[in-house]
CSV table of C-alpha atoms in Angstrom, one decimal:
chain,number,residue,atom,x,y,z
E,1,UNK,CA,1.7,-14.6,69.0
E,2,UNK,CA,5.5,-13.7,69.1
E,3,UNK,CA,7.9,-16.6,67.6
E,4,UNK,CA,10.4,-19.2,69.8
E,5,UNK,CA,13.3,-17.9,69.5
E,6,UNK,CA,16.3,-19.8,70.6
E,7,UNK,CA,19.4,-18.4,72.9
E,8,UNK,CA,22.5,-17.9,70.7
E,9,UNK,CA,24.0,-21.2,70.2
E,10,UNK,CA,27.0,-20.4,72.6
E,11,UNK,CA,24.4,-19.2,75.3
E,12,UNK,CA,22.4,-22.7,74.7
E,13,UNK,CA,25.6,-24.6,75.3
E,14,UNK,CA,26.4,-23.3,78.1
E,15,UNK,CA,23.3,-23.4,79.3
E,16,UNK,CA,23.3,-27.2,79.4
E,17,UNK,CA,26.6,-27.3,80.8
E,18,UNK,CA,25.1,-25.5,83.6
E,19,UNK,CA,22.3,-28.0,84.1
E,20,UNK,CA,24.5,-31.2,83.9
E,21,UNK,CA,26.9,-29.8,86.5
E,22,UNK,CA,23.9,-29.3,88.6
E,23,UNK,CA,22.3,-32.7,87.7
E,24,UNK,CA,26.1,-33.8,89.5
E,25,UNK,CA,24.3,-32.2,92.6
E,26,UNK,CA,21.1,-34.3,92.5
E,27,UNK,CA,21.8,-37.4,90.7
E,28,UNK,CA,23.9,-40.2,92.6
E,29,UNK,CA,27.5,-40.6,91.7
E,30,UNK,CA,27.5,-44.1,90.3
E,31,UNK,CA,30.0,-47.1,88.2
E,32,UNK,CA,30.4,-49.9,85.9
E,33,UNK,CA,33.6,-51.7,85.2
E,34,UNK,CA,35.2,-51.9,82.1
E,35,UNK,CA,37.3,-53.8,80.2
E,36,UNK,CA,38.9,-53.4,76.6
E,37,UNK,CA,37.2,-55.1,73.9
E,38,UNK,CA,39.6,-57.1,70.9
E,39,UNK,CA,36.4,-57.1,68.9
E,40,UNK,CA,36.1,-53.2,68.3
E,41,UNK,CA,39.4,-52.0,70.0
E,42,UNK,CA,37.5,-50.0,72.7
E,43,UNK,CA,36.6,-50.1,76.6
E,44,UNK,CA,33.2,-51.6,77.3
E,45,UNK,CA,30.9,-51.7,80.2
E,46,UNK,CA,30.3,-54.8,81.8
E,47,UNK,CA,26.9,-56.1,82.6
E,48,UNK,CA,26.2,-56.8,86.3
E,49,UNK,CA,28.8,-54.7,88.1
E,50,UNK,CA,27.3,-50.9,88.7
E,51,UNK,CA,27.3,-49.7,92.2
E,52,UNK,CA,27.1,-46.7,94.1
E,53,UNK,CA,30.2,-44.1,94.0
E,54,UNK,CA,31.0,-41.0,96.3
E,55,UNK,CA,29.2,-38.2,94.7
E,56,UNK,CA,31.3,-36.3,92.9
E,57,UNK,CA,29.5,-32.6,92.1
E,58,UNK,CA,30.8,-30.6,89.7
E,59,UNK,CA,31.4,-27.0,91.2
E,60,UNK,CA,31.1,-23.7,89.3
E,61,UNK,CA,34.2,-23.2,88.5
E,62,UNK,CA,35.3,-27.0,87.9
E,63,UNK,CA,32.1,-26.5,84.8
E,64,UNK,CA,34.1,-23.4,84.3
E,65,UNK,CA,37.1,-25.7,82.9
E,66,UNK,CA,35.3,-28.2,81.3
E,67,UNK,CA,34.6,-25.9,78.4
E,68,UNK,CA,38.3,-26.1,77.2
E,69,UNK,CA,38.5,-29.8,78.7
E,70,UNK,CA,35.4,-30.4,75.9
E,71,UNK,CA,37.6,-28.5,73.4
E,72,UNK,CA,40.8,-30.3,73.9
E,73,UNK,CA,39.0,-33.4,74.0
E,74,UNK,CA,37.3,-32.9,70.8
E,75,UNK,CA,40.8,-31.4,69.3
E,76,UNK,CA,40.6,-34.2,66.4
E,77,UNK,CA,37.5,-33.0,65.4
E,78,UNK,CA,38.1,-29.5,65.5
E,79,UNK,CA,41.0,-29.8,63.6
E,80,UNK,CA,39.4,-31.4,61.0
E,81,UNK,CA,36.8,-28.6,60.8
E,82,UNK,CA,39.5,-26.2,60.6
E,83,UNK,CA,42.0,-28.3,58.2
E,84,UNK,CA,38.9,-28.8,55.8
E,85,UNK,CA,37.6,-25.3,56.1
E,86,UNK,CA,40.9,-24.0,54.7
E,87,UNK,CA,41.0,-26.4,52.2
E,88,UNK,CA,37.7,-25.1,50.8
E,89,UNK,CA,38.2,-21.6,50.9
E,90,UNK,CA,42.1,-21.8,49.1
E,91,UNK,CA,39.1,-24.2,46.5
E,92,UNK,CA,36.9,-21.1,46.5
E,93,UNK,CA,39.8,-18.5,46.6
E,94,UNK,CA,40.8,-19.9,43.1
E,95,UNK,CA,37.3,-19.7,41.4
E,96,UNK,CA,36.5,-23.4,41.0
E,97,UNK,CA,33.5,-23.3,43.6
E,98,UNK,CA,32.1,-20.0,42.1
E,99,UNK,CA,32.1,-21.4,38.5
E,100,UNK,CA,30.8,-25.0,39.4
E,101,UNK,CA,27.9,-23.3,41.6
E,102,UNK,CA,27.1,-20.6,39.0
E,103,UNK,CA,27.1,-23.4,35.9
E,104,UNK,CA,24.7,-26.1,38.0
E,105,UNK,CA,22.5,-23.1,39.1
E,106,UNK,CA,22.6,-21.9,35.4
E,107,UNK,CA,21.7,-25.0,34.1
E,108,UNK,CA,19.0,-26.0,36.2
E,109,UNK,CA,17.1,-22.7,36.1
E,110,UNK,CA,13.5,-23.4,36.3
E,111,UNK,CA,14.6,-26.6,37.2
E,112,UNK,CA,16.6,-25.9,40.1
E,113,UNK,CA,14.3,-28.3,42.3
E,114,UNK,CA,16.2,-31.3,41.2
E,115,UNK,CA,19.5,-29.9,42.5
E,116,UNK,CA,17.8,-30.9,46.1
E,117,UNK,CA,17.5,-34.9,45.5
E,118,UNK,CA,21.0,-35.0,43.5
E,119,UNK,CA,22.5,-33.8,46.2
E,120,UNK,CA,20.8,-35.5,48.9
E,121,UNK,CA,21.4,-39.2,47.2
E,122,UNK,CA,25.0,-38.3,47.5
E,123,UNK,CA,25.8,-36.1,50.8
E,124,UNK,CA,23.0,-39.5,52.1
E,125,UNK,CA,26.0,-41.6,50.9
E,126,UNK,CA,28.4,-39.9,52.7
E,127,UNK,CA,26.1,-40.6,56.2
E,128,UNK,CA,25.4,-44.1,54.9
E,129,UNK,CA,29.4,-45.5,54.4
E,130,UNK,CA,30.8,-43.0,56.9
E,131,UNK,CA,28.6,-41.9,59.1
E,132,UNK,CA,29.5,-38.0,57.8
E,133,UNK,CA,28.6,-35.0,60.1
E,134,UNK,CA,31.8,-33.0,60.9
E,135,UNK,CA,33.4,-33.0,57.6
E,136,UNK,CA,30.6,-31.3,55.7
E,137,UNK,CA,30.9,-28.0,57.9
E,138,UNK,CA,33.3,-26.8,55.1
E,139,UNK,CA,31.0,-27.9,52.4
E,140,UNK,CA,28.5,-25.0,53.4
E,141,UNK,CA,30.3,-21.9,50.9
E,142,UNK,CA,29.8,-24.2,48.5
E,143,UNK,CA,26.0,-25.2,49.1
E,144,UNK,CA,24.9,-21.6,49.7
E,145,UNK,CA,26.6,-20.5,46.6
E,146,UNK,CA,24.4,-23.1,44.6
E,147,UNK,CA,21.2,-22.7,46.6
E,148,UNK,CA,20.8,-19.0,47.0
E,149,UNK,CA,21.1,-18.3,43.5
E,150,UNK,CA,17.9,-20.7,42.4
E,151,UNK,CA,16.1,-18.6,45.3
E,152,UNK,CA,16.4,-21.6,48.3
E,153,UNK,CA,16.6,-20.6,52.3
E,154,UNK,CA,20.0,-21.6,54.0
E,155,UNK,CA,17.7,-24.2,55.6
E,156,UNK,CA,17.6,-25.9,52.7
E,157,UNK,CA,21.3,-26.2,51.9
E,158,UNK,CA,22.0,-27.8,56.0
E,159,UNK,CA,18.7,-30.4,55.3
E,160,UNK,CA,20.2,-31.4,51.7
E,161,UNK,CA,23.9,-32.4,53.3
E,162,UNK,CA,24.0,-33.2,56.7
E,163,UNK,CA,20.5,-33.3,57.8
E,164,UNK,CA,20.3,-36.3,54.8
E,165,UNK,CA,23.7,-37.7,55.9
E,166,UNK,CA,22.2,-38.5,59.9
E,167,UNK,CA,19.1,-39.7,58.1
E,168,UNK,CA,21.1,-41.8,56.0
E,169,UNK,CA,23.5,-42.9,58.9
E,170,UNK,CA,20.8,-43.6,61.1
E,171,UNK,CA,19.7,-46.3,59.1
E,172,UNK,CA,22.7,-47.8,57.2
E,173,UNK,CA,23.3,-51.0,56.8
E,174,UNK,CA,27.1,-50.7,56.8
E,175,UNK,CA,27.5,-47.2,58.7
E,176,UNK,CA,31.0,-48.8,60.4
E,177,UNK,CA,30.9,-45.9,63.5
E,178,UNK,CA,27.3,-46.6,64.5
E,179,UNK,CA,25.5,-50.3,63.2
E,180,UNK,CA,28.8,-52.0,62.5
E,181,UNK,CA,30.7,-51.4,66.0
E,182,UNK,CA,27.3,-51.7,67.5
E,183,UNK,CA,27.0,-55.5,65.7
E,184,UNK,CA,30.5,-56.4,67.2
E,185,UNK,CA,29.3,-55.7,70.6
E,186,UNK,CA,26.1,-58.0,70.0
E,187,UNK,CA,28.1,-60.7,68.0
E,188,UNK,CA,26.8,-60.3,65.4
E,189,UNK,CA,27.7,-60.4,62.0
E,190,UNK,CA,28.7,-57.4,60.3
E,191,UNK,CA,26.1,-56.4,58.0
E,192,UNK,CA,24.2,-59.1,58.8
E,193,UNK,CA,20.4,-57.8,58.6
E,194,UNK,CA,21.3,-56.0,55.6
E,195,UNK,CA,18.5,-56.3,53.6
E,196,UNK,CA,15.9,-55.4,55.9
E,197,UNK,CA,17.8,-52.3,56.7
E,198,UNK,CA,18.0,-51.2,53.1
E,199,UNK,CA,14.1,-51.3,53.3
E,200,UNK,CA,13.6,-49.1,55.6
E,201,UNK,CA,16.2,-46.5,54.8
E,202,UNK,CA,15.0,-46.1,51.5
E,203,UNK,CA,11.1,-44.8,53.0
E,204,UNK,CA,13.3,-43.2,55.8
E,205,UNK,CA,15.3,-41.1,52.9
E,206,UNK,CA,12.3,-40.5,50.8
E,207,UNK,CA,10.3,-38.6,53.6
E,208,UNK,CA,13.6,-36.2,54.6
E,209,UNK,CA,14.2,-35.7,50.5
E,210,UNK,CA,10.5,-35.1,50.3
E,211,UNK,CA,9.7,-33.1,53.3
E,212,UNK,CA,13.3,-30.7,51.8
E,213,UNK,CA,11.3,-30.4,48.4
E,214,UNK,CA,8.4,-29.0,50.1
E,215,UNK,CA,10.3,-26.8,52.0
E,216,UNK,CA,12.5,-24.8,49.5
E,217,UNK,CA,9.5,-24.6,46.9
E,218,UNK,CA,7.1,-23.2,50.0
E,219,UNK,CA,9.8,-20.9,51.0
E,220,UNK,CA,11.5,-20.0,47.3
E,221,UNK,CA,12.4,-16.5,46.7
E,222,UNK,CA,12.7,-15.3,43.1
E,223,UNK,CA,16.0,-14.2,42.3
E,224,UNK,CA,17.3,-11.8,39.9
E,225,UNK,CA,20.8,-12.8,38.3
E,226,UNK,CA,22.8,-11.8,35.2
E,227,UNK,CA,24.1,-15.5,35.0
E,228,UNK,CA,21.5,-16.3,31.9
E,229,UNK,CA,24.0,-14.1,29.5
E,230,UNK,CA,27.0,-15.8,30.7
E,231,UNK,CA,28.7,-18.7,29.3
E,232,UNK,CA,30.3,-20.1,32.5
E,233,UNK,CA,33.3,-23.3,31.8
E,234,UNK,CA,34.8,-25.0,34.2
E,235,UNK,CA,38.4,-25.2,33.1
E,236,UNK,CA,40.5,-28.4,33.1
E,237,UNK,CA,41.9,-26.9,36.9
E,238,UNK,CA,39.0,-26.9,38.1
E,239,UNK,CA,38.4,-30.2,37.2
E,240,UNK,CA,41.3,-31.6,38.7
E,241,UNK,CA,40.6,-29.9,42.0
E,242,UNK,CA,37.2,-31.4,42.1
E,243,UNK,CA,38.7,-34.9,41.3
E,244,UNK,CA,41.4,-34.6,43.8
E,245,UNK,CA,38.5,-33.7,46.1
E,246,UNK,CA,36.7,-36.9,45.1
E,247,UNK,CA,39.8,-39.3,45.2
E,248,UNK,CA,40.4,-37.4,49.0
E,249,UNK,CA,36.7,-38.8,50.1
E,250,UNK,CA,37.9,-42.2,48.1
E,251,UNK,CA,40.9,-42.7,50.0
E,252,UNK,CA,39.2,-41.3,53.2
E,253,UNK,CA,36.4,-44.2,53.0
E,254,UNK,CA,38.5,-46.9,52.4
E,255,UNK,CA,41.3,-46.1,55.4
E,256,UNK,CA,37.9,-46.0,57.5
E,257,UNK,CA,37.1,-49.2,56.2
E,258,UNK,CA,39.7,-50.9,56.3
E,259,UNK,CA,42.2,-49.2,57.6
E,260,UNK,CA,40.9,-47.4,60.9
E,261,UNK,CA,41.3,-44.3,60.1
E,262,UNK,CA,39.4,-41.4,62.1
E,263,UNK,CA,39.6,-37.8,61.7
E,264,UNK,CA,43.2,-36.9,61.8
E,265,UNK,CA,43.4,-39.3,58.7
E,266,UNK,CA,41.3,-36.7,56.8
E,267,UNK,CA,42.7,-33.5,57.9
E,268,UNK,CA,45.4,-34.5,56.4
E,269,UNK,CA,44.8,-35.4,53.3
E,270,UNK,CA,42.1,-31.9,52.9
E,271,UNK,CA,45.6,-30.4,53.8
E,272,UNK,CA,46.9,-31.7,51.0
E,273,UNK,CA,44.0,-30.8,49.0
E,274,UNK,CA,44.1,-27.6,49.8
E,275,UNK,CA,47.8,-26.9,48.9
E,276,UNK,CA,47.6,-28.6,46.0
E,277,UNK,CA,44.1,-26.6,44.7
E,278,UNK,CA,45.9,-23.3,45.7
E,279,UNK,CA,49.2,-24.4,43.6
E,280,UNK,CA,47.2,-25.3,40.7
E,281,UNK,CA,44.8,-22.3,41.1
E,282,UNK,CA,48.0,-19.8,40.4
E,283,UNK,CA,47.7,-18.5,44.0
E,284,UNK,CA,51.4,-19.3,44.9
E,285,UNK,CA,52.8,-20.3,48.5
E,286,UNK,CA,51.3,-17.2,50.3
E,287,UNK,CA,48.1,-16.5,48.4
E,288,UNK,CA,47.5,-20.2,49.9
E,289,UNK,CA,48.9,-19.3,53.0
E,290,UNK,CA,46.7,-16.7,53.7
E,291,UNK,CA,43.6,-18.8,52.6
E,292,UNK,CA,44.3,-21.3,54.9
E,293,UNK,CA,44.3,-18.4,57.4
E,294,UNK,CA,41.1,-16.8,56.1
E,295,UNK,CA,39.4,-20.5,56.2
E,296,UNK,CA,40.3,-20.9,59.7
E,297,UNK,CA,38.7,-17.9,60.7
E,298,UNK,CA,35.9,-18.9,59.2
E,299,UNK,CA,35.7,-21.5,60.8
E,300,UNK,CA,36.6,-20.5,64.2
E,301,UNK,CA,33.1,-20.1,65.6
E,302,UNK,CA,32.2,-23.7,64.3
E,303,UNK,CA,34.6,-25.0,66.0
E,304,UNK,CA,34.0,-23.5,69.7
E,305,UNK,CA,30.5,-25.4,69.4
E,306,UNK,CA,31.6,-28.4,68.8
E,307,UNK,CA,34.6,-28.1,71.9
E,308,UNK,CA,31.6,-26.1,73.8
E,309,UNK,CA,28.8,-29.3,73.3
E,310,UNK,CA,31.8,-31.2,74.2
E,311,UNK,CA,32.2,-29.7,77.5
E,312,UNK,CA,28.6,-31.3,78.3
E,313,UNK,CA,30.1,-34.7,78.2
E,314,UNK,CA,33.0,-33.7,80.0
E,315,UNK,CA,31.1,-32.4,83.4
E,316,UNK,CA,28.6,-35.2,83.3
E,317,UNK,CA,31.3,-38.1,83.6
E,318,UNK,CA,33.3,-36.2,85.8
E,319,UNK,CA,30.4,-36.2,87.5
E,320,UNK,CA,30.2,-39.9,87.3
E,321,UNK,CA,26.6,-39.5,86.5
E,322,UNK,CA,26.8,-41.1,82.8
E,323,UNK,CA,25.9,-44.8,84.0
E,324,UNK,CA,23.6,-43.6,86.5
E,325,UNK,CA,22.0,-42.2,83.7
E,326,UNK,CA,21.9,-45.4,81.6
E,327,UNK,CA,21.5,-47.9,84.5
E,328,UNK,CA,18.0,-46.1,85.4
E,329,UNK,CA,16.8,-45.7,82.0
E,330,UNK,CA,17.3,-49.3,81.0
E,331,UNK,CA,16.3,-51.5,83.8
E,332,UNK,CA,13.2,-51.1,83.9
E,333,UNK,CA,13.3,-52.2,80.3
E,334,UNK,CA,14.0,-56.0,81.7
E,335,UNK,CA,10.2,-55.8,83.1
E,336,UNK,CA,8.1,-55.3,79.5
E,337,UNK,CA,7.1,-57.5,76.6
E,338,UNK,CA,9.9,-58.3,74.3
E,339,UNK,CA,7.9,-56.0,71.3
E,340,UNK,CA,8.1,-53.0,74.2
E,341,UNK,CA,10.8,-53.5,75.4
E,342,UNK,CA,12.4,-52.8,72.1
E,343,UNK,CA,10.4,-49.5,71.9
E,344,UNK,CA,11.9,-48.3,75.7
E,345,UNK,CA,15.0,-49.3,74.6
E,346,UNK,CA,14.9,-47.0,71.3
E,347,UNK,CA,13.3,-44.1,73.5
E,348,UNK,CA,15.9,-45.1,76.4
E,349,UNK,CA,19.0,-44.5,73.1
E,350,UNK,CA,16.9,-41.0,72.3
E,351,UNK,CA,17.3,-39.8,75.9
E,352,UNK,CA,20.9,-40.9,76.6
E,353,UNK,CA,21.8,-39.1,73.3
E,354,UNK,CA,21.5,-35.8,74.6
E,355,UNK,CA,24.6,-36.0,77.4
E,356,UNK,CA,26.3,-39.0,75.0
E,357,UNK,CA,26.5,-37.2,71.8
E,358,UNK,CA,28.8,-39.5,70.5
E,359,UNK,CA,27.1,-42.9,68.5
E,360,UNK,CA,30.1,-44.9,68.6
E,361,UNK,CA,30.5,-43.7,72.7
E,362,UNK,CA,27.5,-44.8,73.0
E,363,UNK,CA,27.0,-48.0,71.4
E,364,UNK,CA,30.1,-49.0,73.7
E,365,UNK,CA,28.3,-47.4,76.8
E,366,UNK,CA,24.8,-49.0,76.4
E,367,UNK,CA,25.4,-52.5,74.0
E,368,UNK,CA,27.3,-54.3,76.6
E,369,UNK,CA,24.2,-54.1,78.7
E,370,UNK,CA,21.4,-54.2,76.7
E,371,UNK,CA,22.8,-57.8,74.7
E,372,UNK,CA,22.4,-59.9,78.1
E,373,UNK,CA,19.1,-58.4,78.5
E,374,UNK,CA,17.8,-58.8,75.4
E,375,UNK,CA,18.5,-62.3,75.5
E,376,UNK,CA,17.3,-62.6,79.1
E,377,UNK,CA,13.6,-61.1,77.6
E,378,UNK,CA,13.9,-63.1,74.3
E,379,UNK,CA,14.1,-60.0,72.1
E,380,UNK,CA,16.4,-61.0,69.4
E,381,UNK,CA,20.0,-59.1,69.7
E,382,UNK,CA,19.5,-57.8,66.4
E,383,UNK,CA,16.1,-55.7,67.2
E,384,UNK,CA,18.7,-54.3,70.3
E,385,UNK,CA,20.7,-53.1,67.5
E,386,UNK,CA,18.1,-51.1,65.8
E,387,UNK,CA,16.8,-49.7,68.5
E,388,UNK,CA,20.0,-48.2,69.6
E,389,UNK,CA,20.5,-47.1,65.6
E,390,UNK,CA,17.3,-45.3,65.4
E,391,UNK,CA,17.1,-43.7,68.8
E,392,UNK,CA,20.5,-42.3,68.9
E,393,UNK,CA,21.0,-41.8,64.9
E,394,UNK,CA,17.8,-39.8,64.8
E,395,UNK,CA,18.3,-38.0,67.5
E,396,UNK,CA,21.5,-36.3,65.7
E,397,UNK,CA,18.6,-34.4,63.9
E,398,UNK,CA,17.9,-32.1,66.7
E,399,UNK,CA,20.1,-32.4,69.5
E,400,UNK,CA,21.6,-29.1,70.8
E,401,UNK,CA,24.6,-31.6,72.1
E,402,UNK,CA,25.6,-32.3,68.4
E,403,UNK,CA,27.9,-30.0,68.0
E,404,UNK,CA,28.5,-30.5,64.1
E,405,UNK,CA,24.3,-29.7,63.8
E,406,UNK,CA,25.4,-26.2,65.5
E,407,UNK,CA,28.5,-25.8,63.7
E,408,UNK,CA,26.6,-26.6,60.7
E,409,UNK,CA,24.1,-24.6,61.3
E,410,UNK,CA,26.2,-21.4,62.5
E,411,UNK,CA,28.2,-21.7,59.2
E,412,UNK,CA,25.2,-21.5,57.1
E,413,UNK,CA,23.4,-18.3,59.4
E,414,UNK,CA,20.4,-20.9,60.2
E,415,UNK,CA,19.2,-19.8,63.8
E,416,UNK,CA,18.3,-23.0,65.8
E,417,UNK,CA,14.4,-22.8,66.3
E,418,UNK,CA,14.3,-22.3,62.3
E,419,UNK,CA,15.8,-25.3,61.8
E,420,UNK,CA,13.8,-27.2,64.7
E,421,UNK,CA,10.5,-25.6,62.8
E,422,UNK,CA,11.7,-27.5,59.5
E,423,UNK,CA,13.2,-30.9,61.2
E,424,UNK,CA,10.9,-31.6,64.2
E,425,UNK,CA,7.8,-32.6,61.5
E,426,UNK,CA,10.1,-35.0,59.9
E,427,UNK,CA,11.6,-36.4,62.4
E,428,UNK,CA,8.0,-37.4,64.3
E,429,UNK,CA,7.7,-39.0,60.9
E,430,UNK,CA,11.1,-40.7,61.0
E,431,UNK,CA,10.7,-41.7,64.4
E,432,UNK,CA,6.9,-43.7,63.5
E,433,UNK,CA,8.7,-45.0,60.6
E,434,UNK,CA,11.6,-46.5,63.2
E,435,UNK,CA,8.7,-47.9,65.5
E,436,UNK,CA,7.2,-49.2,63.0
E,437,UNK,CA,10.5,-51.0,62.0
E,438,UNK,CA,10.9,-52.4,65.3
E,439,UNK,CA,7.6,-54.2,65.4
E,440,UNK,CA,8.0,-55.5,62.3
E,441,UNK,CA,11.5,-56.9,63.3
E,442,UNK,CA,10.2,-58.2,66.7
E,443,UNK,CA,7.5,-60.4,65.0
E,444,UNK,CA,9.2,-61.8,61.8
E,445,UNK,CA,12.1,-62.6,64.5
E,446,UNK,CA,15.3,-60.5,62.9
E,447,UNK,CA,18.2,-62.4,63.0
């Protein structure tokens, strides 16, 4: 029986730009009104005012344009990818990732298993305070240099930072881009159902650590390396480059915090990074120069997906099909037990995912709604939270729309169906686990 195999990831996107410009065609053209939020700082829906629009199809050309629309739109993010790419290969251009990947995978030979939950606790941290997707595209030179030499698949280097970072920001207590905006919406407090949160994410990060483990030791290759006659340093450079890495995420976290920093926040100070890794690293001006340039390149394809699974957004609210979307998905929500109703409202979160790729977008999209209704059906507002975290946070798992997933995934030479063969088991798993959740925050009440 011949193997799935997936379209290249350009041919995919495109691909589903194609279908939502023709779902313009068959869907009706619909609107709710909006008004800007003090609480969060964004445009919200209001509940109670969609109608009927003049269809407004997207043509074949007009999808045509959308493509650098989504890229333009998504500039931030891009530039991040870019800014942050460079950065890490002036870092790699000077030595420091080479020795610190060749002295961990030194270290831990016949023992290199325990590189996989090190890591994960702390690219899990990254998801859990910051909701991290985009920014670990650059980390991937890095992860493959320390993986393949203990004999791991590039699978297992995507699963151990960003496929534990949407695991771990799919059930944070304090993620501020997904559960805390979401929490404003709903009035409630911010981190307020902390502790029950905290119980589940820590099953929820044992089955994606576990399920990783199984993995790379079914699929280990030995390896053959001259590193065991070596004595490999790190010298006091690169030790300062890997603490002005550190302090850069420090800084990062709290402007998110506290701040409101976003992405261009970040680009800047990886800039800053990079420059002063490449200074430090005895490369001079233009040996960091032509770093930066090389670390672009690198990092062009990554980021066409993202602008491309951008451009999906863009056709579908042109088409002003996006509430259409949500307003059939959710009222027939307002009909079913409080306990199901939470259920169809996290299955409701899965399926709006795909054309809303963005949590935060989201959250504003669907919470305005869903609070009033919730309330109506006595399903506390709380449970209405979850459900929109776990539906749409696990669903950055496998979403082709994700476009850091398929930058991610393009960077590290992981083909698509590979990684659906390794995530889809886990996230059935995740996804019972979430269910599970919900019923057990419908009947104790969750406040």
């Amino acid at each position: 029986m011949p193997k799935l195999r997936f379209p290249h990831p350009l041919t995919l996107l495109v691909g589903c730009v194609i279908i939502a410009a023709a779902l313009t065609w068959i869907l009706p053209a619909g609107h709710y009104e909006r008004r800007e939020d003090p609480k969060t700082g964004r445009n919200i829906v209001i509940a109670g005012t969609y109608r009927r629009i003049e269809a407004q199809p997207v043509g074949p050309f007009q999808a045509v344009v959308a493509i650098p629309k989504g890229i333009v739109d998504a500039a931030s993010v891009i530039a991040l990818v870019f800014l942050i790419g460079g950065a890490f290969t002036v870092i790699e251009r000077t030595g420091t990732l080479g020795r610190l990947a060749e002295t961990l995978a030194d270290r831990l030979r016949g023992r290199g298993l325990v590189v996989i939950p090190v890591a994960s606790v702390a690219f899990s941290l990254g998801g859990i305070l910051m909701q991290m997707q985009e920014e670990l595209i650059a980390f991937v030179p890095m992860l493959l240099l320390l993986t393949r030499p203990l004999g791991f698949p590039p699978v297992t280097a995507v699963a151990m930072s960003l496929g534990v970072a949407a695991v771990g920001a799919a059930f944070s207590p304090v993620n501020p881009f997904q559960v805390i905006i979401a929490q404003k919406l709903a009035e409630l407090s911010p981190g307020s159902g902390l502790v029950f949160r905290l119980a589940v994410l820590a099953p929820a990060l044992g089955v994606w650590i576990t399920g990783t483990l199984f993995y790379a030791r079914r699929h280990r290759e030995p390896v053959d390396s001259p590193l065991a006659s070596r004595q490999l340093r790190l010298q006091w450079r690169d030790v300062a480059v890997l603490a002005f890495i550190v302090i850069a995420f420090g800084i990062y976290i709290y402007g998110a915090q506290r701040l409101g920093w976003e992405f261009d926040q970040l680009s800047a100070l990886f800039f800053v990074v990079g420059v002063t890794a490449g200074l430090l690293g005895h490369l001079g001006v233009n040996g960091t120069a032509e770093a930066f340039v090389d670390g672009f390149k690198s990092m062009a394809f990554a980021g066409l997906l993202i602008g491309f699974a951008r451009a999906i957004y863009v056709v579908l609210n042109e088409g002003q099909i996006v509430d259409t979307v949500v307003q059939s998905l959710f009222t027939p929500i307002a009909h079913l037990p409080p306990t199901l109703s939470a259920f169809g409202m996290m299955l409701g979160h899965s399926a709006i995912h795909l054309p809303v790729p963005s949590t935060s977008g989201q959250a504003v999209l669907t919470m305005p709604l869903l609070v009033p209704l919730s309330d109506l059906i006595g399903l506390p507002r709380q449970v209405a939270v979850l459900a929109y975290q776990y539906g749409a946070g696990l669903c950055e798992l496998i979403t082709p729309t994700n476009g850091a997933l398929m930058a991610m995934l393009a960077a590290a030479g992981v083909r698509y169906e590979d990684w659906m063969r390794f995530a889809l088991p886990l996230y059935g798993v995740l996804v019972v686990l979430a269910i599970a959740a919900l019923g057990v925050a419908v009947a104790v009440g969750l406040r």
